[in-house]
Amino acid sequence: MKYIDEYRRREHVLALADLIRRESRKPLRIMEVCGGHTMALRRFGLHSLLPDHIELISGPGCPVCVTSRQFIDQAIALSRQPEIILTTYGDLNRVPGSSSSLEQEKARGGDIRIVYSILDALTIAAQNPEKQVVFLGIGFETTSPATAAGILKAQMAGLFNFSVLSAHKIMPPAMAALIDQGVNLHGYIGPGHVSTITGSKIYDFIPQKYGLGVVISGFEPTDLMQSVYMLVRQRETHRPAVEIQYNRVVTREGNLKAQQLLEEVFELRDDWWRGLGVLPQSGMAIRTRYADFDAGKRFSVEIEPTREDKGCLCGEVLKGLKKPTDCKLFGKACTPSDPVGACMVSSEGTCAAYFKYVTIQ
Ligand code: SF4
């Protein structure tokens, strides 16, 4: 299989569905912890090909969705400082804070710029030496190596008017917390992009400690159906394990260079996750030796008290306890063009995926 079409070939997908139906006997609740998988599963309608006793549940794998409202409020407070140019990925721009959003602040005159990579933010810093340029670093091990590289690049280039507000997180503590908090699961579809960096070894504790399987999956329909089949096999044979379906990209050891970059620039800290609360050693703080590039340390701003929206079920959606359609606001007060919660904003959000694909089926 070399080309994308082959991964989408209808007969292959249906053959895998048939295999699953023939071999699966036991109830199986599988969570995908990657927003990209959530979107792909919904986009290709793969749920509808599975027997009723196999349930696919979306988890906390959308970086925008799990980012705290307090972080958004802090970013908004920074954007109100006249000397600061705030740079961010587009999705974060529309996430509601307690009383505003970055999009609204921009409309009010804040200098907030959408960037496609941290390199764009470095360019803005180089072009505006009289200003302070702050980059909002969010996401898991997929995006944090680029942030780490950006900080090192800024140091080498002497761009001391550049800094990062980090909300980067790592995935394993969230996967453990879901089980510890009693979410009923039999296995995980492991994140494909995160695992290219970390390797599969970071999930070893899940079968060892919890007796659940993890299959790291690609993003095409045959990838995902094969991953479900691998989890079916694990469940039916009572052999939970960490397996790599996405082996054209993911290895057991991962990308060692990227891991070194992360180790150089970041250290773990306790961090807050929407839906899961504070999880020990789950967030990535910029190490003291790079404090010059840590916007959280460099700028002291007054942050308004955090207010969560009443009625938004994002927290429970992220834990797989509720479906977006269980939310009374879904598709009414909350839509992608006028989102109430982060899960409806992000291109990887579960509510956005349901809105885009499920309601039109
Ligand atoms: S539909 Fe909107 S308000 Fe409801 S859980 Fe999803 S994002 Fe939150």
Short mmCIF file of C-alpha atoms and ligand atoms in Angstrom, two decimals:
data_model
loop_
_atom_site.label_atom_id
_atom_site.label_comp_id
_atom_site.label_asym_id
_atom_site.label_seq_id
_atom_site.Cartn_x
_atom_site.Cartn_y
_atom_site.Cartn_z
CA MET A 1 0.00 0.00 0.00
CA LYS A 2 1.78 3.07 -1.22
CA TYR A 3 -0.82 5.61 -2.10
CA ILE A 4 -3.59 7.21 -0.10
CA ASP A 5 -6.38 5.74 -2.25
CA GLU A 6 -5.36 2.24 -1.27
CA TYR A 7 -5.88 3.06 2.38
CA ARG A 8 -9.40 4.17 1.53
CA ARG A 9 -10.40 1.35 -0.75
CA ARG A 10 -13.96 0.36 0.00
CA GLU A 11 -13.47 -3.39 -0.41
CA HIS A 12 -10.57 -3.39 2.09
CA VAL A 13 -12.60 -1.48 4.64
CA LEU A 14 -15.58 -3.79 4.22
CA ALA A 15 -13.36 -6.89 4.43
CA LEU A 16 -11.99 -5.65 7.74
CA ALA A 17 -15.51 -4.90 8.97
CA ASP A 18 -16.48 -8.45 8.06
CA LEU A 19 -13.48 -9.86 9.92
CA ILE A 20 -14.38 -7.82 12.99
CA ARG A 21 -17.98 -9.01 12.89
CA ARG A 22 -16.94 -12.64 12.58
CA GLU A 23 -14.35 -12.62 15.38
CA SER A 24 -15.76 -10.21 17.92
CA ARG A 25 -17.94 -11.75 20.61
CA LYS A 26 -17.32 -9.74 23.76
CA PRO A 27 -18.51 -6.17 24.37
CA LEU A 28 -15.72 -3.77 23.52
CA ARG A 29 -15.44 -0.14 24.49
CA ILE A 30 -12.54 1.56 22.73
CA MET A 31 -11.43 5.13 23.19
CA GLU A 32 -9.52 7.10 20.59
CA VAL A 33 -7.36 9.70 22.31
CA CYS A 34 -6.45 11.71 19.26
CA GLY A 35 -8.62 14.42 17.77
CA GLY A 36 -7.39 13.46 14.29
CA HIS A 37 -8.77 9.96 14.80
CA THR A 38 -12.09 11.36 16.05
CA MET A 39 -12.46 13.39 12.88
CA ALA A 40 -11.42 10.52 10.60
CA LEU A 41 -13.77 8.00 12.26
CA ARG A 42 -16.70 10.38 11.88
CA ARG A 43 -15.74 11.55 8.41
CA PHE A 44 -15.64 8.03 6.99
CA GLY A 45 -18.63 6.82 9.04
CA LEU A 46 -16.66 3.86 10.39
CA HIS A 47 -18.85 3.51 13.49
CA SER A 48 -21.70 2.38 11.31
CA LEU A 49 -19.68 -0.62 10.05
CA LEU A 50 -19.14 -2.10 13.50
CA PRO A 51 -21.42 -4.45 15.41
CA ASP A 52 -23.49 -2.89 18.19
CA HIS A 53 -21.39 -4.38 20.97
CA ILE A 54 -18.31 -2.43 19.82
CA GLU A 55 -18.42 1.16 20.95
CA LEU A 56 -15.96 3.83 19.86
CA ILE A 57 -15.64 6.71 22.31
CA SER A 58 -13.81 9.99 21.83
CA GLY A 59 -11.29 11.03 24.46
CA PRO A 60 -9.19 14.01 25.52
CA GLY A 61 -6.92 14.15 22.49
CA CYS A 62 -7.79 17.54 21.10
CA PRO A 63 -5.12 19.99 22.30
CA VAL A 64 -7.35 23.03 22.08
CA CYS A 65 -10.16 21.28 23.96
CA VAL A 66 -8.10 20.24 26.97
CA THR A 67 -6.39 23.64 27.33
CA SER A 68 -7.69 25.44 30.39
CA ARG A 69 -9.86 28.51 30.22
CA GLN A 70 -7.43 30.09 32.66
CA PHE A 71 -4.73 29.81 29.97
CA ILE A 72 -7.02 31.57 27.47
CA ASP A 73 -7.69 34.30 30.04
CA GLN A 74 -3.93 34.68 30.60
CA ALA A 75 -3.38 34.96 26.84
CA ILE A 76 -6.12 37.58 26.62
CA ALA A 77 -4.52 39.55 29.48
CA LEU A 78 -1.17 39.41 27.65
CA SER A 79 -2.76 40.57 24.40
CA ARG A 80 -4.02 43.69 26.20
CA GLN A 81 -0.45 44.81 26.94
CA PRO A 82 0.48 47.48 24.40
CA GLU A 83 4.05 46.25 24.00
CA ILE A 84 3.00 42.66 23.17
CA ILE A 85 2.28 41.03 19.83
CA LEU A 86 0.51 37.76 20.57
CA THR A 87 0.96 34.93 18.08
CA THR A 88 -1.21 31.84 18.03
CA TYR A 89 -2.48 28.94 15.95
CA GLY A 90 -5.88 29.74 14.45
CA ASP A 91 -8.04 27.36 16.48
CA LEU A 92 -7.15 28.96 19.78
CA ASN A 93 -8.25 32.35 18.50
CA ARG A 94 -11.93 31.49 18.79
CA VAL A 95 -11.95 29.56 22.06
CA PRO A 96 -14.07 31.40 24.60
CA GLY A 97 -12.29 32.73 27.67
CA SER A 98 -14.19 33.76 30.80
CA SER A 99 -15.51 36.99 29.29
CA SER A 100 -13.82 37.41 25.91
CA SER A 101 -11.82 35.56 23.28
CA LEU A 102 -8.67 36.36 21.37
CA GLU A 103 -10.81 36.96 18.29
CA GLN A 104 -12.82 39.58 20.17
CA GLU A 105 -9.64 41.15 21.56
CA LYS A 106 -8.26 41.41 18.04
CA ALA A 107 -11.45 43.14 16.91
CA ARG A 108 -10.93 45.59 19.77
CA GLY A 109 -7.47 46.42 18.48
CA GLY A 110 -5.22 43.85 20.16
CA ASP A 111 -2.18 42.90 18.09
CA ILE A 112 -2.95 39.19 17.75
CA ARG A 113 -1.58 37.35 14.76
CA ILE A 114 -2.40 33.88 13.48
CA VAL A 115 0.71 31.88 12.64
CA TYR A 116 1.16 28.50 11.00
CA SER A 117 4.34 27.64 12.87
CA ILE A 118 6.56 28.99 15.59
CA LEU A 119 8.98 30.06 12.84
CA ASP A 120 6.42 32.67 11.74
CA ALA A 121 6.41 34.01 15.29
CA LEU A 122 10.22 34.21 15.29
CA THR A 123 10.09 36.16 12.03
CA ILE A 124 7.62 38.60 13.56
CA ALA A 125 9.97 39.01 16.55
CA ALA A 126 12.91 39.72 14.24
CA GLN A 127 10.86 42.28 12.31
CA ASN A 128 9.58 44.06 15.44
CA PRO A 129 12.53 44.52 17.80
CA GLU A 130 10.72 47.28 19.72
CA LYS A 131 7.88 44.86 20.60
CA GLN A 132 7.60 41.68 22.69
CA VAL A 133 6.36 38.71 20.70
CA VAL A 134 4.60 35.96 22.68
CA PHE A 135 3.80 32.58 21.10
CA LEU A 136 1.04 30.41 22.60
CA GLY A 137 2.45 26.88 22.84
CA ILE A 138 -0.27 24.27 23.04
CA GLY A 139 -0.53 20.63 22.11
CA PHE A 140 1.04 17.31 22.94
CA GLU A 141 4.34 15.71 21.96
CA THR A 142 3.39 16.31 18.32
CA THR A 143 3.84 20.08 18.51
CA SER A 144 6.05 20.60 21.55
CA PRO A 145 9.33 19.62 19.81
CA ALA A 146 8.78 22.47 17.34
CA THR A 147 8.24 24.84 20.28
CA ALA A 148 11.43 23.59 21.91
CA ALA A 149 13.34 24.09 18.63
CA GLY A 150 11.85 27.58 18.32
CA ILE A 151 13.10 28.56 21.78
CA LEU A 152 16.60 27.27 21.00
CA LYS A 153 16.54 29.13 17.69
CA ALA A 154 15.47 32.35 19.40
CA GLN A 155 18.34 32.00 21.86
CA MET A 156 20.88 31.37 19.11
CA ALA A 157 19.58 34.36 17.12
CA GLY A 158 19.55 36.61 20.21
CA LEU A 159 15.81 37.23 19.85
CA PHE A 160 15.19 38.18 23.46
CA ASN A 161 11.94 39.92 22.55
CA PHE A 162 10.46 36.46 21.92
CA SER A 163 8.84 34.17 24.50
CA VAL A 164 6.42 31.27 24.79
CA LEU A 165 3.40 30.82 27.03
CA SER A 166 3.41 27.05 27.41
CA ALA A 167 0.34 24.87 27.88
CA HIS A 168 2.03 21.85 26.31
CA LYS A 169 0.99 18.52 27.76
CA ILE A 170 1.91 14.85 27.56
CA MET A 171 -0.61 12.13 26.85
CA PRO A 172 0.10 9.12 29.16
CA PRO A 173 -1.10 10.74 32.44
CA ALA A 174 -4.47 11.52 30.83
CA MET A 175 -4.82 7.92 29.62
CA ALA A 176 -4.08 6.68 33.12
CA ALA A 177 -6.40 9.23 34.74
CA LEU A 178 -9.36 8.15 32.61
CA ILE A 179 -9.04 4.61 33.91
CA ASP A 180 -8.34 5.76 37.49
CA GLN A 181 -11.41 7.98 37.36
CA GLY A 182 -13.57 5.01 36.44
CA VAL A 183 -14.21 5.49 32.73
CA ASN A 184 -15.28 2.07 31.50
CA LEU A 185 -12.89 0.99 28.72
CA HIS A 186 -11.35 -2.13 27.23
CA GLY A 187 -8.67 -0.51 25.13
CA TYR A 188 -7.24 2.56 23.47
CA ILE A 189 -6.65 3.52 19.88
CA GLY A 190 -3.32 5.21 20.55
CA PRO A 191 -2.44 8.56 19.01
CA GLY A 192 -0.53 8.32 15.74
CA HIS A 193 1.25 11.65 15.63
CA VAL A 194 2.22 11.80 19.31
CA SER A 195 3.65 8.29 19.01
CA THR A 196 5.92 9.19 16.09
CA ILE A 197 7.79 11.33 18.62
CA THR A 198 7.48 9.28 21.80
CA GLY A 199 7.50 5.78 20.35
CA SER A 200 5.13 3.08 21.55
CA LYS A 201 7.06 2.33 24.74
CA ILE A 202 5.38 5.11 26.69
CA TYR A 203 2.15 3.05 26.77
CA ASP A 204 3.70 -0.12 28.23
CA PHE A 205 2.24 0.66 31.65
CA ILE A 206 -1.33 0.45 30.32
CA PRO A 207 -1.46 -3.33 29.72
CA GLN A 208 0.93 -3.95 32.61
CA LYS A 209 -0.90 -1.91 35.25
CA TYR A 210 -4.47 -1.78 33.95
CA GLY A 211 -4.81 -4.82 31.70
CA LEU A 212 -5.98 -2.71 28.73
CA GLY A 213 -4.62 -2.83 25.21
CA VAL A 214 -3.28 0.03 23.09
CA VAL A 215 -3.06 -0.05 19.31
CA ILE A 216 -1.35 2.95 17.74
CA SER A 217 -3.23 3.74 14.58
CA GLY A 218 -2.87 5.64 11.36
CA PHE A 219 -5.58 7.98 10.15
CA GLU A 220 -7.03 6.34 7.06
CA PRO A 221 -10.13 4.11 7.09
CA THR A 222 -8.21 0.84 6.67
CA ASP A 223 -5.75 1.93 9.40
CA LEU A 224 -8.56 2.55 11.85
CA MET A 225 -10.51 -0.59 10.96
CA GLN A 226 -7.37 -2.69 11.27
CA SER A 227 -6.66 -1.10 14.66
CA VAL A 228 -10.15 -1.98 15.85
CA TYR A 229 -9.58 -5.53 14.61
CA MET A 230 -6.28 -5.73 16.52
CA LEU A 231 -8.06 -4.62 19.69
CA VAL A 232 -10.80 -7.19 19.05
CA ARG A 233 -8.13 -9.89 18.83
CA GLN A 234 -6.53 -8.70 22.08
CA ARG A 235 -9.88 -8.76 23.86
CA GLU A 236 -11.01 -12.11 22.51
CA THR A 237 -7.69 -13.79 23.38
CA HIS A 238 -7.28 -12.01 26.76
CA ARG A 239 -3.91 -10.64 25.68
CA PRO A 240 -3.82 -6.88 26.18
CA ALA A 241 -0.66 -5.40 24.68
CA VAL A 242 0.84 -2.34 23.06
CA GLU A 243 0.81 -2.85 19.29
CA ILE A 244 1.70 -0.57 16.41
CA GLN A 245 -0.68 -0.59 13.46
CA TYR A 246 0.82 2.66 12.11
CA ASN A 247 4.19 1.02 11.59
CA ARG A 248 4.97 2.96 8.43
CA VAL A 249 5.64 5.92 10.75
CA VAL A 250 5.75 4.81 14.41
CA THR A 251 8.49 2.78 16.08
CA ARG A 252 8.94 1.49 19.59
CA GLU A 253 11.66 4.03 20.40
CA GLY A 254 10.25 7.05 18.56
CA ASN A 255 12.16 10.10 17.40
CA LEU A 256 15.16 10.31 19.72
CA LYS A 257 16.28 13.70 18.46
CA ALA A 258 12.88 15.23 19.18
CA GLN A 259 12.84 13.58 22.61
CA GLN A 260 16.25 15.14 23.37
CA LEU A 261 14.94 18.54 22.32
CA LEU A 262 11.98 18.19 24.69
CA GLU A 263 14.22 17.08 27.53
CA GLU A 264 16.54 20.04 26.95
CA VAL A 265 13.88 22.75 27.00
CA PHE A 266 10.97 21.39 29.09
CA GLU A 267 10.39 19.78 32.44
CA LEU A 268 7.22 18.15 33.69
CA ARG A 269 4.82 19.90 36.05
CA ASP A 270 1.33 19.23 37.37
CA ASP A 271 -1.22 20.61 34.93
CA TRP A 272 -4.96 21.11 34.62
CA TRP A 273 -6.95 19.28 31.94
CA ARG A 274 -10.50 20.11 30.99
CA GLY A 275 -12.67 17.27 32.27
CA LEU A 276 -9.88 15.53 34.16
CA GLY A 277 -8.70 18.23 36.56
CA VAL A 278 -5.11 18.56 37.76
CA LEU A 279 -2.98 15.62 36.67
CA PRO A 280 0.45 15.15 38.26
CA GLN A 281 3.45 15.60 35.95
CA SER A 282 1.29 16.00 32.86
CA GLY A 283 2.26 19.48 31.65
CA MET A 284 5.45 20.81 30.09
CA ALA A 285 7.01 23.82 31.75
CA ILE A 286 9.93 25.70 30.22
CA ARG A 287 13.08 24.93 32.21
CA THR A 288 14.60 27.68 34.34
CA ARG A 289 17.64 27.88 32.09
CA TYR A 290 15.32 29.15 29.34
CA ALA A 291 13.36 31.47 31.65
CA ASP A 292 14.16 34.41 29.33
CA PHE A 293 11.84 32.76 26.82
CA ASP A 294 9.08 31.89 29.28
CA ALA A 295 6.24 34.42 28.88
CA GLY A 296 4.61 33.11 32.06
CA LYS A 297 7.68 34.21 34.05
CA ARG A 298 8.51 37.33 32.11
CA PHE A 299 5.15 39.09 32.16
CA SER A 300 3.06 39.49 35.23
CA VAL A 301 -0.48 40.32 34.17
CA GLU A 302 -3.70 40.44 36.06
CA ILE A 303 -5.91 37.52 35.01
CA GLU A 304 -9.64 37.65 35.57
CA PRO A 305 -11.23 34.96 37.75
CA THR A 306 -12.03 31.96 35.58
CA ARG A 307 -15.71 31.36 34.82
CA GLU A 308 -16.85 28.20 33.06
CA ASP A 309 -19.98 28.23 30.89
CA LYS A 310 -23.05 26.75 32.47
CA GLY A 311 -24.52 23.97 30.39
CA CYS A 312 -21.36 23.15 28.40
CA LEU A 313 -20.56 19.44 28.73
CA CYS A 314 -17.07 19.62 27.19
CA GLY A 315 -15.50 18.07 30.31
CA GLU A 316 -17.76 15.03 30.16
CA VAL A 317 -17.46 14.78 26.37
CA LEU A 318 -13.67 14.69 26.74
CA LYS A 319 -13.95 11.79 29.18
CA GLY A 320 -16.28 9.88 26.90
CA LEU A 321 -19.08 10.04 29.48
CA LYS A 322 -21.40 12.09 27.28
CA LYS A 323 -21.88 12.50 23.56
CA PRO A 324 -22.02 15.98 22.05
CA THR A 325 -25.63 15.33 21.14
CA ASP A 326 -26.38 14.90 24.87
CA CYS A 327 -25.59 18.60 25.31
CA LYS A 328 -28.66 20.82 25.19
CA LEU A 329 -26.62 23.56 23.53
CA PHE A 330 -25.37 21.36 20.67
CA GLY A 331 -26.33 22.77 17.28
CA LYS A 332 -28.49 25.45 18.90
CA ALA A 333 -26.67 27.90 21.15
CA CYS A 334 -23.38 26.19 20.26
CA THR A 335 -22.23 25.84 16.65
CA PRO A 336 -18.81 26.04 14.96
CA SER A 337 -19.54 29.62 13.90
CA ASP A 338 -20.65 30.59 17.40
CA PRO A 339 -19.03 28.11 19.80
CA VAL A 340 -19.76 27.98 23.51
CA GLY A 341 -17.10 25.41 24.36
CA ALA A 342 -13.66 24.50 23.06
CA CYS A 343 -14.88 21.11 21.74
CA MET A 344 -16.95 22.94 19.12
CA VAL A 345 -14.13 25.27 18.08
CA SER A 346 -11.27 23.04 17.22
CA SER A 347 -10.87 21.21 13.94
CA GLU A 348 -10.11 18.18 16.15
CA GLY A 349 -12.93 18.70 18.64
CA THR A 350 -15.53 16.00 19.20
CA CYS A 351 -18.47 18.40 19.11
CA ALA A 352 -17.15 19.92 15.87
CA ALA A 353 -16.77 16.41 14.40
CA TYR A 354 -20.33 15.50 15.36
CA PHE A 355 -21.66 18.77 14.00
CA LYS A 356 -19.85 18.31 10.72
CA TYR A 357 -20.45 14.64 10.08
CA VAL A 358 -22.98 13.04 12.39
CA THR A 359 -25.92 15.39 12.13
CA ILE A 360 -25.92 15.23 8.35
CA GLN A 361 -25.99 11.43 8.16
S1 SF4 B 1 -22.01 21.30 22.15
FE1 SF4 B 1 -20.91 23.17 22.73
S2 SF4 B 1 -21.58 23.63 24.78
FE2 SF4 B 1 -22.13 21.48 24.39
S3 SF4 B 1 -20.40 20.28 25.12
FE3 SF4 B 1 -20.02 20.69 22.97
S4 SF4 B 1 -18.77 22.56 22.97
FE4 SF4 B 1 -19.71 22.41 25.02
#
